[in-house]
Tab-separated table of C-alpha atoms in Angstrom:
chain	number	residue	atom	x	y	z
A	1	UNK	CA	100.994	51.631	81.879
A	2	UNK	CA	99.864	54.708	80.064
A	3	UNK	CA	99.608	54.631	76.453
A	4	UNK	CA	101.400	57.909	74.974
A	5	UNK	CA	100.987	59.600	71.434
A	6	UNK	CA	104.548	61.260	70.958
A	7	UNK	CA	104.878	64.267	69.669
A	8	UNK	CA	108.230	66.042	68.116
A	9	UNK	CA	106.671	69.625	68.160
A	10	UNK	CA	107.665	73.595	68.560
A	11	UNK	CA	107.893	74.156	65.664
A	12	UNK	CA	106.870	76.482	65.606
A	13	UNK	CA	104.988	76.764	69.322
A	14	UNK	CA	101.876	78.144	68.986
A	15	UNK	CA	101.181	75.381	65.732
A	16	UNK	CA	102.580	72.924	68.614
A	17	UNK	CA	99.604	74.336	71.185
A	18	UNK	CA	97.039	74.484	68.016
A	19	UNK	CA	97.757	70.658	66.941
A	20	UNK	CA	97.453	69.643	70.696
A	21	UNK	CA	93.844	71.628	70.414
A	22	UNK	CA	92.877	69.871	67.383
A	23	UNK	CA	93.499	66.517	69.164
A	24	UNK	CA	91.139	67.107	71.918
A	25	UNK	CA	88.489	68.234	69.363
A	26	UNK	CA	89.069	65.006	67.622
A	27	UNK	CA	88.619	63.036	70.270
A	28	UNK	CA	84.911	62.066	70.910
A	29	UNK	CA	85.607	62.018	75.097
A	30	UNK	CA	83.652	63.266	78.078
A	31	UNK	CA	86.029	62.864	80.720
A	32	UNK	CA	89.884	63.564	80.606
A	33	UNK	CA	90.967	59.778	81.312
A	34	UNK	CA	89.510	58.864	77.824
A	35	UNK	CA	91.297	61.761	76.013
A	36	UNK	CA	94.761	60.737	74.256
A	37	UNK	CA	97.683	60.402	76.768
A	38	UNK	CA	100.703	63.346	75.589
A	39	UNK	CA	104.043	63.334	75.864
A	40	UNK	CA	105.526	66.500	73.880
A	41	UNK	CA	109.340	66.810	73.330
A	42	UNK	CA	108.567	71.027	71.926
A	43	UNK	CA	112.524	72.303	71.594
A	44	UNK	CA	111.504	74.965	69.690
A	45	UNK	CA	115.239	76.347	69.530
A	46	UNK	CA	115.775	73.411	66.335
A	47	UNK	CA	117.618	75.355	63.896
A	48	UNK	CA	115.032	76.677	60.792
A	49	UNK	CA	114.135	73.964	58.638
A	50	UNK	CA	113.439	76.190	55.599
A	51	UNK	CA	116.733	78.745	56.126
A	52	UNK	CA	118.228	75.008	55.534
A	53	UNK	CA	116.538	73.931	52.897
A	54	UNK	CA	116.518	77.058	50.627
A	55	UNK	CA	119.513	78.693	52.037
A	56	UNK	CA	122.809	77.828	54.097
A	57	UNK	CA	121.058	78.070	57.625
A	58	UNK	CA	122.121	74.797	60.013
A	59	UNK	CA	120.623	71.601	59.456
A	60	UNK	CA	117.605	70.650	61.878
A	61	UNK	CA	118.257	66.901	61.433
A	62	UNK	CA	120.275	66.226	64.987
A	63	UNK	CA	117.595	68.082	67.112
A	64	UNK	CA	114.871	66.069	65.026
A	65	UNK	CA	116.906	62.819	65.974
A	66	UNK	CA	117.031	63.977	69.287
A	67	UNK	CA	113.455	64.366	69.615
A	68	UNK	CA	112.482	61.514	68.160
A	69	UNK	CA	115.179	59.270	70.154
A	70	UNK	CA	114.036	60.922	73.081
A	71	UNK	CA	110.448	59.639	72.256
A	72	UNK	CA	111.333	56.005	71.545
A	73	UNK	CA	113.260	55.876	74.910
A	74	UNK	CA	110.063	56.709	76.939
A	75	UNK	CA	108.119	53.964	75.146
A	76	UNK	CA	105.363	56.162	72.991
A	77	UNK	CA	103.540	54.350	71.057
A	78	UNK	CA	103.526	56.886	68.292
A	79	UNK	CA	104.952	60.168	66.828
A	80	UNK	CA	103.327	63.043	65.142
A	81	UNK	CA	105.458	66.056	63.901
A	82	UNK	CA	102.992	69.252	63.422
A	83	UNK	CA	105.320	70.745	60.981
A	84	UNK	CA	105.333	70.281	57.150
A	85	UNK	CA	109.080	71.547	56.365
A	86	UNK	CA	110.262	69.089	59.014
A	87	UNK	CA	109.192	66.229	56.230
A	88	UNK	CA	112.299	66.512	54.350
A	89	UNK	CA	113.861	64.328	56.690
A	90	UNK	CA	110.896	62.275	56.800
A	91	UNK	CA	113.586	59.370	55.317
A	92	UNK	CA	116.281	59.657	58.574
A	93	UNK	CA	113.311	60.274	61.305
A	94	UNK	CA	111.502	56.940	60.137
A	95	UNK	CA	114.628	55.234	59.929
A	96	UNK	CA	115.529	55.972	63.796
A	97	UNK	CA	112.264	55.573	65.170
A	98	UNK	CA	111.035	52.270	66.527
A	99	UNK	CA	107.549	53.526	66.570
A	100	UNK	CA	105.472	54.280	63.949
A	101	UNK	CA	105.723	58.158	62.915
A	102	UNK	CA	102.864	59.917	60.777
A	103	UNK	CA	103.642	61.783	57.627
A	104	UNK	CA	101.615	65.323	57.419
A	105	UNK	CA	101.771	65.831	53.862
A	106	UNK	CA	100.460	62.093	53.161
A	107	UNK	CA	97.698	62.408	55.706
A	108	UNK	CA	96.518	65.800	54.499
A	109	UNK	CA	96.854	64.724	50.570
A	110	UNK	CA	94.427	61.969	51.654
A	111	UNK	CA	91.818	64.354	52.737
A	112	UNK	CA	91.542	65.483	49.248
A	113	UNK	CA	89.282	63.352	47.749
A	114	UNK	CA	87.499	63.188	50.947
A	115	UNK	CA	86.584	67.040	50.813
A	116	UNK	CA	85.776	67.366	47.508
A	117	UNK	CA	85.678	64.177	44.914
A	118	UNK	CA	85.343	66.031	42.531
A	119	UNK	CA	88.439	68.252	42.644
A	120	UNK	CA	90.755	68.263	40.065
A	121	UNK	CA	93.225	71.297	40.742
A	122	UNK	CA	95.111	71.340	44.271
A	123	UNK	CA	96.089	74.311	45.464
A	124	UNK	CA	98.933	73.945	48.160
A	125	UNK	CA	100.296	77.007	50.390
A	126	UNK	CA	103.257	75.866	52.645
A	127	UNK	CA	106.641	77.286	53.731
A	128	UNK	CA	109.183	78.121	50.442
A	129	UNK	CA	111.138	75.325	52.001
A	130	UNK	CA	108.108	72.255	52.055
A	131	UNK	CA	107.447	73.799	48.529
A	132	UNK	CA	110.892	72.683	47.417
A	133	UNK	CA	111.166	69.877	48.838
A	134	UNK	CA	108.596	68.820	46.833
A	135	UNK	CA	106.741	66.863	49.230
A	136	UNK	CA	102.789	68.196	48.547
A	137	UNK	CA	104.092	68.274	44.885
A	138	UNK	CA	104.940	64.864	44.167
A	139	UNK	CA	102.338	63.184	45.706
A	140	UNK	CA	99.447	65.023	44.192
A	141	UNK	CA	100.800	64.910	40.926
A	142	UNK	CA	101.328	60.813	41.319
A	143	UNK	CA	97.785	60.812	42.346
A	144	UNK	CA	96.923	62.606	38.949
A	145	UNK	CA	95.834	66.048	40.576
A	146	UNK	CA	96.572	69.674	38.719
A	147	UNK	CA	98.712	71.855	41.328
A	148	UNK	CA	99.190	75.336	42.109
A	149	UNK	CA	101.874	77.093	44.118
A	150	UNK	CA	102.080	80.733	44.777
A	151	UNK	CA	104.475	82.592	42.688
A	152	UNK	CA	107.875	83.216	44.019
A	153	UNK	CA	106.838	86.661	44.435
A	154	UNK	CA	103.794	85.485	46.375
A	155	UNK	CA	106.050	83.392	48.929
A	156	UNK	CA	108.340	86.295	49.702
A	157	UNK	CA	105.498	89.295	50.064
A	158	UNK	CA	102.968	87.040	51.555
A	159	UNK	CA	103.766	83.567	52.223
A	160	UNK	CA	106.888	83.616	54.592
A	161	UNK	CA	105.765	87.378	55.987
A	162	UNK	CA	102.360	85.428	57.318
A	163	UNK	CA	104.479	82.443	58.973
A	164	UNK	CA	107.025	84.828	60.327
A	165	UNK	CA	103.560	86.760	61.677
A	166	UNK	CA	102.312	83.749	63.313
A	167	UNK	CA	105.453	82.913	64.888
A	168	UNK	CA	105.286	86.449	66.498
A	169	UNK	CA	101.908	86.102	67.736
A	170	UNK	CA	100.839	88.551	65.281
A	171	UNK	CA	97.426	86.131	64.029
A	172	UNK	CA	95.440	89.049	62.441
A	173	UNK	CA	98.229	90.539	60.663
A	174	UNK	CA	98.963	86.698	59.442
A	175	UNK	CA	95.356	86.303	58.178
A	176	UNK	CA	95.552	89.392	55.975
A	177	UNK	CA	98.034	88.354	53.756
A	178	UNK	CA	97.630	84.352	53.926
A	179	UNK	CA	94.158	85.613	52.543
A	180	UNK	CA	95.637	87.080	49.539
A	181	UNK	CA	97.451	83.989	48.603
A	182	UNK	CA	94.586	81.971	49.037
A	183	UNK	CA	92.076	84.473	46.594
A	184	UNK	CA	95.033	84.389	44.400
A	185	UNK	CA	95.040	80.390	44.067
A	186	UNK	CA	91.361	80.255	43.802
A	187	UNK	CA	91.209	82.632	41.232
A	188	UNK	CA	93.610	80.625	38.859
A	189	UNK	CA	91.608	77.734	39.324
A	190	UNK	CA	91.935	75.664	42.994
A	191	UNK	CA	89.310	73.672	43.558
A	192	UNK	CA	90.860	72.841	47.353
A	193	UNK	CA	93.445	74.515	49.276
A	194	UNK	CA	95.928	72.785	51.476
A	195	UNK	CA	97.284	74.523	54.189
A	196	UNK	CA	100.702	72.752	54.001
A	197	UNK	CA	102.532	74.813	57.237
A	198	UNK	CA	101.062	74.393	60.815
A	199	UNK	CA	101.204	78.380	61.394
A	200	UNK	CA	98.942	78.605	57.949
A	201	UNK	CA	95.862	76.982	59.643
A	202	UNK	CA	96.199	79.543	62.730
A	203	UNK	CA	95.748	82.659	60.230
A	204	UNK	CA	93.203	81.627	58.193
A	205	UNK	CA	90.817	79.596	60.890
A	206	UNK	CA	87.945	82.405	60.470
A	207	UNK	CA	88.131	81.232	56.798
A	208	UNK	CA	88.433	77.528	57.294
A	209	UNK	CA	85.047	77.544	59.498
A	210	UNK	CA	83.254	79.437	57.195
A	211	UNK	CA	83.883	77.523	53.837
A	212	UNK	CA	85.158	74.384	55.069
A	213	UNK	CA	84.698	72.458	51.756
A	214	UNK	CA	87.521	74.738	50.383
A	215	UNK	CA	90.283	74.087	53.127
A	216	UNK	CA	92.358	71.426	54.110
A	217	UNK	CA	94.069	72.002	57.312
A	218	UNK	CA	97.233	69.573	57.825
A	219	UNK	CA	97.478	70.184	61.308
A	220	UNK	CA	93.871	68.977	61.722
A	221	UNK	CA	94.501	66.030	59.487
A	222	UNK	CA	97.377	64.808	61.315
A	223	UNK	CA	95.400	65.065	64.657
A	224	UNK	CA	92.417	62.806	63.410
A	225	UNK	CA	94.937	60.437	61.801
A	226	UNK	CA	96.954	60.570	65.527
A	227	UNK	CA	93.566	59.543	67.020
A	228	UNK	CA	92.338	57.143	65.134
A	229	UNK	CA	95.279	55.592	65.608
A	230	UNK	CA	95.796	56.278	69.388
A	231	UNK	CA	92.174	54.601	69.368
A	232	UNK	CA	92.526	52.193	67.138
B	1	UNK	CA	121.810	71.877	75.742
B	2	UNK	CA	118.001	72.753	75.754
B	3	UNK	CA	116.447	74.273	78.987
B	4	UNK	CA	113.105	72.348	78.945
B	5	UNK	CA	109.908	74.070	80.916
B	6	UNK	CA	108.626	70.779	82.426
B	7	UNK	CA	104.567	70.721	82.109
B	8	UNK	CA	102.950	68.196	84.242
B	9	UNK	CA	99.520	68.331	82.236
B	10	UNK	CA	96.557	66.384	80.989
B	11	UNK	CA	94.060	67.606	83.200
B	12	UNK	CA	92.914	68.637	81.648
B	13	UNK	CA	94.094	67.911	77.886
B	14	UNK	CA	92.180	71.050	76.476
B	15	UNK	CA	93.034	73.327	79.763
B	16	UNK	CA	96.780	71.971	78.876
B	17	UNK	CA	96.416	73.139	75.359
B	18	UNK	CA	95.508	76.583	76.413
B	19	UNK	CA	98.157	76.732	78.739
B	20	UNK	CA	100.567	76.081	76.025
B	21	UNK	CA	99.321	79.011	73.824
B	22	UNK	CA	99.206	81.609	76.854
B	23	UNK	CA	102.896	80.475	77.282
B	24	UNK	CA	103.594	81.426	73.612
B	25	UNK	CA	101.246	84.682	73.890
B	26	UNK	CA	103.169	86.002	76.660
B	27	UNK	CA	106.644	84.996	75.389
B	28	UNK	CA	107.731	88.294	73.585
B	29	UNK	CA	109.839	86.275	70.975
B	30	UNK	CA	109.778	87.082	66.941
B	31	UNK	CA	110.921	83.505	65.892
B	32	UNK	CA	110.565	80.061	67.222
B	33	UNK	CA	114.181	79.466	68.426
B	34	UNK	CA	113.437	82.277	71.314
B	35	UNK	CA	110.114	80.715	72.367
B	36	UNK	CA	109.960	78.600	75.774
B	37	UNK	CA	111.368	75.060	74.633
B	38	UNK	CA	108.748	72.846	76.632
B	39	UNK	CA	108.591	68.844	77.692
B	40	UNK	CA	105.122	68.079	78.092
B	41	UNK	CA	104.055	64.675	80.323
B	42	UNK	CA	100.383	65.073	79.664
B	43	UNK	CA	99.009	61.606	81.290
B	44	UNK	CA	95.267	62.587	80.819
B	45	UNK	CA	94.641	59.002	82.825
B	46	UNK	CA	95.747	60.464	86.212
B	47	UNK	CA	92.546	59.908	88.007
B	48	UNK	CA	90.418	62.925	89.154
B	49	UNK	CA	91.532	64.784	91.470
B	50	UNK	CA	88.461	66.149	92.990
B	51	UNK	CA	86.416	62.677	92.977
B	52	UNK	CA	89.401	61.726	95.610
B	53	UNK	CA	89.025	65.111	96.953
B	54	UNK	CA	85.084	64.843	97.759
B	55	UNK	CA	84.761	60.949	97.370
B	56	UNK	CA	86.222	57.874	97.575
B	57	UNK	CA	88.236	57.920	93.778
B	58	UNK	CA	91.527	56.885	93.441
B	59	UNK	CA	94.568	58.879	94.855
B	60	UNK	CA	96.427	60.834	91.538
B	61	UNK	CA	98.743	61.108	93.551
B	62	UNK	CA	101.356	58.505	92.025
B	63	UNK	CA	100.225	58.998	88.832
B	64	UNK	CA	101.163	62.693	89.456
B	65	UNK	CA	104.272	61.905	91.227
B	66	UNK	CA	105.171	59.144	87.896
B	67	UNK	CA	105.145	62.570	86.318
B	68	UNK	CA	107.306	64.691	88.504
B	69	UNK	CA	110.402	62.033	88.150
B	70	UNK	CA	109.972	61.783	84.612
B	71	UNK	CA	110.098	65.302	83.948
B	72	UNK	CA	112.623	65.553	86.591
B	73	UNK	CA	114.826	62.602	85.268
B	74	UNK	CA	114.588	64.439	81.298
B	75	UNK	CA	116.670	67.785	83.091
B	76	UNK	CA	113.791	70.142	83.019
B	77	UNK	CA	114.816	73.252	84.388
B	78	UNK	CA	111.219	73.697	86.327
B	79	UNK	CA	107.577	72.301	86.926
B	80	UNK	CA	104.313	73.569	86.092
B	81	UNK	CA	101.333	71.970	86.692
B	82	UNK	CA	98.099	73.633	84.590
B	83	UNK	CA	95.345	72.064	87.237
B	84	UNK	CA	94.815	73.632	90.000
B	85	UNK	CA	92.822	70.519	92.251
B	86	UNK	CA	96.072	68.985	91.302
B	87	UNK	CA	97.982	71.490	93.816
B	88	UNK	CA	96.199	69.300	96.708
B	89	UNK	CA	99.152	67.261	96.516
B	90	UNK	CA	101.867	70.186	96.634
B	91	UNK	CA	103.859	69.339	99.200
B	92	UNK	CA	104.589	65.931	98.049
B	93	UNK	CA	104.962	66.934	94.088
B	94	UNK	CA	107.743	69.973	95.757
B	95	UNK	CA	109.312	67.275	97.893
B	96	UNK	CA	109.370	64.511	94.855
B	97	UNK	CA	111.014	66.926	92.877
B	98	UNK	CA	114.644	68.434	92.585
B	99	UNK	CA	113.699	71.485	90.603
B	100	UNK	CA	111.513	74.433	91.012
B	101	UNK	CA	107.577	73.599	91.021
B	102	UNK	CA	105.617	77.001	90.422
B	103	UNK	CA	102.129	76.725	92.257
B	104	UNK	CA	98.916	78.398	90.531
B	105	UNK	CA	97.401	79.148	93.339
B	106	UNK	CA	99.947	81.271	94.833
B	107	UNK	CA	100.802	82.837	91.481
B	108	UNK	CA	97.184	83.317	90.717
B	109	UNK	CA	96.612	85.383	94.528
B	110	UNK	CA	99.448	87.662	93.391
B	111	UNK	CA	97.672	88.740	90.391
B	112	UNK	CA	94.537	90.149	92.985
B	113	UNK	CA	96.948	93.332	93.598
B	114	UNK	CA	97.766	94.426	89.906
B	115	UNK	CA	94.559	93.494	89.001
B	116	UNK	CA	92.991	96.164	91.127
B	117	UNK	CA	94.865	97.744	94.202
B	118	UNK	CA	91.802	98.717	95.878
B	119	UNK	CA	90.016	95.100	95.793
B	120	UNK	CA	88.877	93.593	99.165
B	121	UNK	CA	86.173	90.937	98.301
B	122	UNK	CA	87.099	87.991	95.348
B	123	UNK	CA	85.154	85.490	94.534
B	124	UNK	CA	86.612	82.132	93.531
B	125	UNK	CA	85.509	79.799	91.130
B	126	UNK	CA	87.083	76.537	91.077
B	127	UNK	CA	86.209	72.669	91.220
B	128	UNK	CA	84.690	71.497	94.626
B	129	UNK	CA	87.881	69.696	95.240
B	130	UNK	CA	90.334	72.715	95.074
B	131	UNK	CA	87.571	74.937	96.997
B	132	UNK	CA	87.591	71.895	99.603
B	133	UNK	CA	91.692	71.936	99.490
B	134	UNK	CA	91.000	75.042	100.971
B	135	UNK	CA	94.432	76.549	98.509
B	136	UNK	CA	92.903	79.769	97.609
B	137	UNK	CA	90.762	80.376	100.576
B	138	UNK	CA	93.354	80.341	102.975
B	139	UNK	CA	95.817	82.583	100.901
B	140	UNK	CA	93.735	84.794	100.552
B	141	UNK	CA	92.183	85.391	103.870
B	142	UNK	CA	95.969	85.573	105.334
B	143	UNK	CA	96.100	88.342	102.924
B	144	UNK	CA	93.144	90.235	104.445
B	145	UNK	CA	90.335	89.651	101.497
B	146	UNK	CA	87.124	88.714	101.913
B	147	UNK	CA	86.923	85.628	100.010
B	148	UNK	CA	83.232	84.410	98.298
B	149	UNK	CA	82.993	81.097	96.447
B	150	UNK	CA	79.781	79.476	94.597
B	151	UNK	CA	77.145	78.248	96.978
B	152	UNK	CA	76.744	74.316	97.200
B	153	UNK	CA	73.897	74.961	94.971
B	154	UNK	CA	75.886	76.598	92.474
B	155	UNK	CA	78.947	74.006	92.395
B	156	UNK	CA	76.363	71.163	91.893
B	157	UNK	CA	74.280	72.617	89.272
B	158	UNK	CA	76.428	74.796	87.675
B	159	UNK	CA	80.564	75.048	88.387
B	160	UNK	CA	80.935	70.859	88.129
B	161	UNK	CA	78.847	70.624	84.955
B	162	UNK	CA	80.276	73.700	83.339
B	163	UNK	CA	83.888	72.148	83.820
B	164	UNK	CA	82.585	68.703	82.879
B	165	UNK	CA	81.411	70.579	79.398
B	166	UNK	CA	85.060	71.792	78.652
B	167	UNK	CA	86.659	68.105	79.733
B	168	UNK	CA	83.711	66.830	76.907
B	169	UNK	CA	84.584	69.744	74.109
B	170	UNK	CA	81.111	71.403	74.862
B	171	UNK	CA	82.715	75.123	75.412
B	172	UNK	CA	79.866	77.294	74.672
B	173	UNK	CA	77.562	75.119	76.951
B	174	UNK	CA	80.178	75.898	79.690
B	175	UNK	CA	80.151	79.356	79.149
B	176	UNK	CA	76.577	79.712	79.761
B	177	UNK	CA	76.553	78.539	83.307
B	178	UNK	CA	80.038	80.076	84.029
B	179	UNK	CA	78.464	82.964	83.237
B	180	UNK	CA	75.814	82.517	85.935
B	181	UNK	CA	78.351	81.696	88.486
B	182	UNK	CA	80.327	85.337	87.993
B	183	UNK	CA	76.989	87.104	87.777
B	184	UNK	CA	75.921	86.096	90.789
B	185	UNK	CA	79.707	86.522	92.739
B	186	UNK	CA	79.434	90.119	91.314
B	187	UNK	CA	76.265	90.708	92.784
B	188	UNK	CA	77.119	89.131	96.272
B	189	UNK	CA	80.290	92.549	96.478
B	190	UNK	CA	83.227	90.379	94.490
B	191	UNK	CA	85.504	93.093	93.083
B	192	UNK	CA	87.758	90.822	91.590
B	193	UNK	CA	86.567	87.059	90.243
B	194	UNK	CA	89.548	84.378	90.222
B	195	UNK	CA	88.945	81.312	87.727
B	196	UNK	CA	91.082	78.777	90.079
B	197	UNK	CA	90.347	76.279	87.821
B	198	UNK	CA	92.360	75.254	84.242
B	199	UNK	CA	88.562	74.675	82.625
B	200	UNK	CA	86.630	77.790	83.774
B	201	UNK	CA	89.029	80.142	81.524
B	202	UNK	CA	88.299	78.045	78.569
B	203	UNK	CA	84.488	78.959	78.615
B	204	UNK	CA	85.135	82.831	80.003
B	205	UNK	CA	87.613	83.685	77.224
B	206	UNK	CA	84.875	85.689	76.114
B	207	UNK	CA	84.362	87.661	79.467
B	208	UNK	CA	88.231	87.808	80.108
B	209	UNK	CA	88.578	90.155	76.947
B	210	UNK	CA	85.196	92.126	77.528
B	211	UNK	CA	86.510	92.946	81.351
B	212	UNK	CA	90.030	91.998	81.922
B	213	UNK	CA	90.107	94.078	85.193
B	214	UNK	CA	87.550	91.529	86.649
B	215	UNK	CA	88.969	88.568	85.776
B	216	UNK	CA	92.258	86.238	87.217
B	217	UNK	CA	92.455	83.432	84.546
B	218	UNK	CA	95.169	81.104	86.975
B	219	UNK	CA	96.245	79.705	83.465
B	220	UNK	CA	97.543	82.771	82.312
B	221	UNK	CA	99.255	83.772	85.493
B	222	UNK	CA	101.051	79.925	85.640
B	223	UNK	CA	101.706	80.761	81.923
B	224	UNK	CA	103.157	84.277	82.950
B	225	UNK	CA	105.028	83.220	85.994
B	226	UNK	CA	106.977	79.869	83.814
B	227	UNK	CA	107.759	82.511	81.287
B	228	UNK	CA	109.379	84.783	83.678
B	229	UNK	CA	111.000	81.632	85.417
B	230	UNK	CA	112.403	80.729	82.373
B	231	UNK	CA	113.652	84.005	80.388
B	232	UNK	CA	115.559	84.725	84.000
C-alpha cells in the first residue's frame, strides 16, 4: 500500500505546481519509485482567503474542510497546505484531520536561525491577510526576533499587485515590484527575509539563488519538512 | 460542486510538476478561482513502465489502473496521464475508466500540423519503451510522415541516461545529451522534433524557447488539450 503525502493545494496553482517542484528537489532520489508518493486535492475555486480575512469576501473554511476530509478518507499519511493565508484556520483544519498537518509559518520561522544565527531583525513579506492574522508576527516576536512588515502603502502598490501578478502568470512583472519591497525591508534593517505567500517565492527565485543567505522561502521549507517526514 | 481535472501522475514526479505549471501557463485566468481545479493521484511507486516494456519488470499496469478508479470514484470530470510509456496500457486505462482519458500521443501528433504545415520528416524522442509501443510511430506513418527516432546507439548511451538524469534531479546533465539526440535527428532531414517523453522537455526547456517551431513538448500539448477539455 502506497504511502501518500497529502496535499490541500491551488492556492493559488502555479505555488501548488512550484511546492510539488520543490519536493522533488528535496528529495535525494534517482529513480521515481523512491520519490514521495502525491495525492493533491488543488480546488483552486476556494473562495479568497485574504478578501475574508481583511474584507467581507466568503469564508474559505468549508472548502479547506473539504480538502482536508477528502485527504483523511484516502488514508494519507500527511498534509501540507502551500499557502500561508490558509493558516488562519490552522485551529479547525488540525482539529478535523486525523493525520498530522504541517504548519508553513512554523516551519519557515524555524529556518531562521538556521540561515543566519546571527539575525536579529526578521523581515516578513506575505499576503495583507497572513500579515493580520498575525501568524509570522507572533511567533517571531515569542522567539525574541525584531520584525518588519511593509507599510500599508507597500502592501497595496506592491505587495498584493505582485501576488495578483503571479496568479496571472505574469512572473516578471511580479519580480519587479516584490523586489521593491524586499530593498525596502533591507534597507530599514532585515537581516533575513521571509517569503511568507507561496506566489512570493515564484517572483523573486532569480533573487533567492543568488543571495540565498538573505531569503527564506516557505514553500521550500514546507517541502523539506514534508520530506523529512515522508522519509522519516 | 468542483469539476476536478483527474491527473494520473508520478512518473514522473518532476515531469508531473511541469505538467501542472503548463496547465496553469496555458489557462488564461487572472485569479485562482478560474484556474483548472485539479485531483492529482501521483503514485511515483507504479513500477517502470519501460523496464516491463523492454524487460522482464513488473506490469504498472494495476498500479495504473488503482489510479484510474480512484480518480474515477472522486467524480473527476476527465483523465490525464503526463507519461507517455504509460499510454502502453491505453486501452485498458480507457476501458477501466467511465470518463474521458486524453492520450499524449495522439494530442502530441496533432501539434505536427500547426507546428509547421509543410513538415514531412519528425523525429521522435522518447523512452525505448514508448518507441517499442510503437504509439507515435504508427500515428504518424498513417498520417503520411516520415518518422526518425534515435538509433539503438543513441537510446542506450544517450536518451535512457538523459531521462534517468531528470528522474535523479540532474537537469542540466540531461540537457547535454538531449541536446545530442536533436542535433543529430536534425541532421538525419527531421523538420519537426517531438519530445514523446514527460522527461525530455524538462532538459530542452532551453531549446523549446530558442526554436519553438522545432519543437513538440507532449507535456504542453496534454497540458493544452485538458485545458481546452475542461474550459468547454
Amino acid at each position: 500500500m502506497t504511502s501518500f503525502l497529502g496535499v490541500l493545494g491551488g492556492m493559488g496553482p502555479l505555488a501548488t505546481a512550484d511546492f510539488l517542484k520543490k519536493i522533488v528537489e528535496n528529495t535525494p532520489a534517482q529513480v521515481d519509485q523512491k520519490h514521495v508518493p502525491i495525492l493533491l486535492y488543488g480546488d483552486c475555486t476556494t473562495p479568497d482567503r485574504t478578501a475574508n480575512i481583511v474584507g467581507d469576501g466568503p469564508s474559505p473554511l468549508p472548502s479547506l474542510l473539504a480538502g482536508i476530509r477528502f485527504l483523511n478518507q484516502a488514508g494519507v499519511k500527511a498534509i501540507c497546505i502551500p499557502c500561508n493565508s490558509a493558516h488562519q484556520w490552522f485551529a479547525d483544519i488540525e482539529a478535523t484531520s486525523n493525520v498530522p498537518v504541517l504548519h508553513i509559518a512554523r516551519v519557515s520561522v524555524a529556518q531562521v536561525k538556521i540561515k543566519n544565527p546571527l539575525a536579529r531583525v526578521v523581515g516578513v513579506m506575505s499576503t495583507m491577510g497572513t500579515y493580520r492574522s498575525g501568524i509570522y508576527t507572533n511567533a517571531l516576536v515569542e522567539m525574541g526576533y525584531k520584525v518588519l512588515t511593509p507599510s500599508e502603502e507597500e502592501f497595496n502598490t506592491l505587495v498584493s499587485p505582485g501576488i495578483a501578478h503571479v496568479k496571472a502568470n505574469r512572473v516578471s512583472s511580479a519580480e519587479a515590484v516584490f523586489q521593491k519591497v524586499a530593498s525596502s525591508l533591507l534597507q530599514r534593517g532585515a537581516d533575513v527575509i521571509i517569503l511568507g505567500c507561496t506566489e512570493i517565492p515564484i517572483g523573486m527565485q532569480r533573487q533567492c539563488q543568488l543571495t540565498p543567505a538573505i531569503y527564506i522561502d516557505s514553500t521550500e521549507a514546507l517541502a523539506k519538512s514534508a520530506v523529512d517526514l515522508m522519509s522519516g
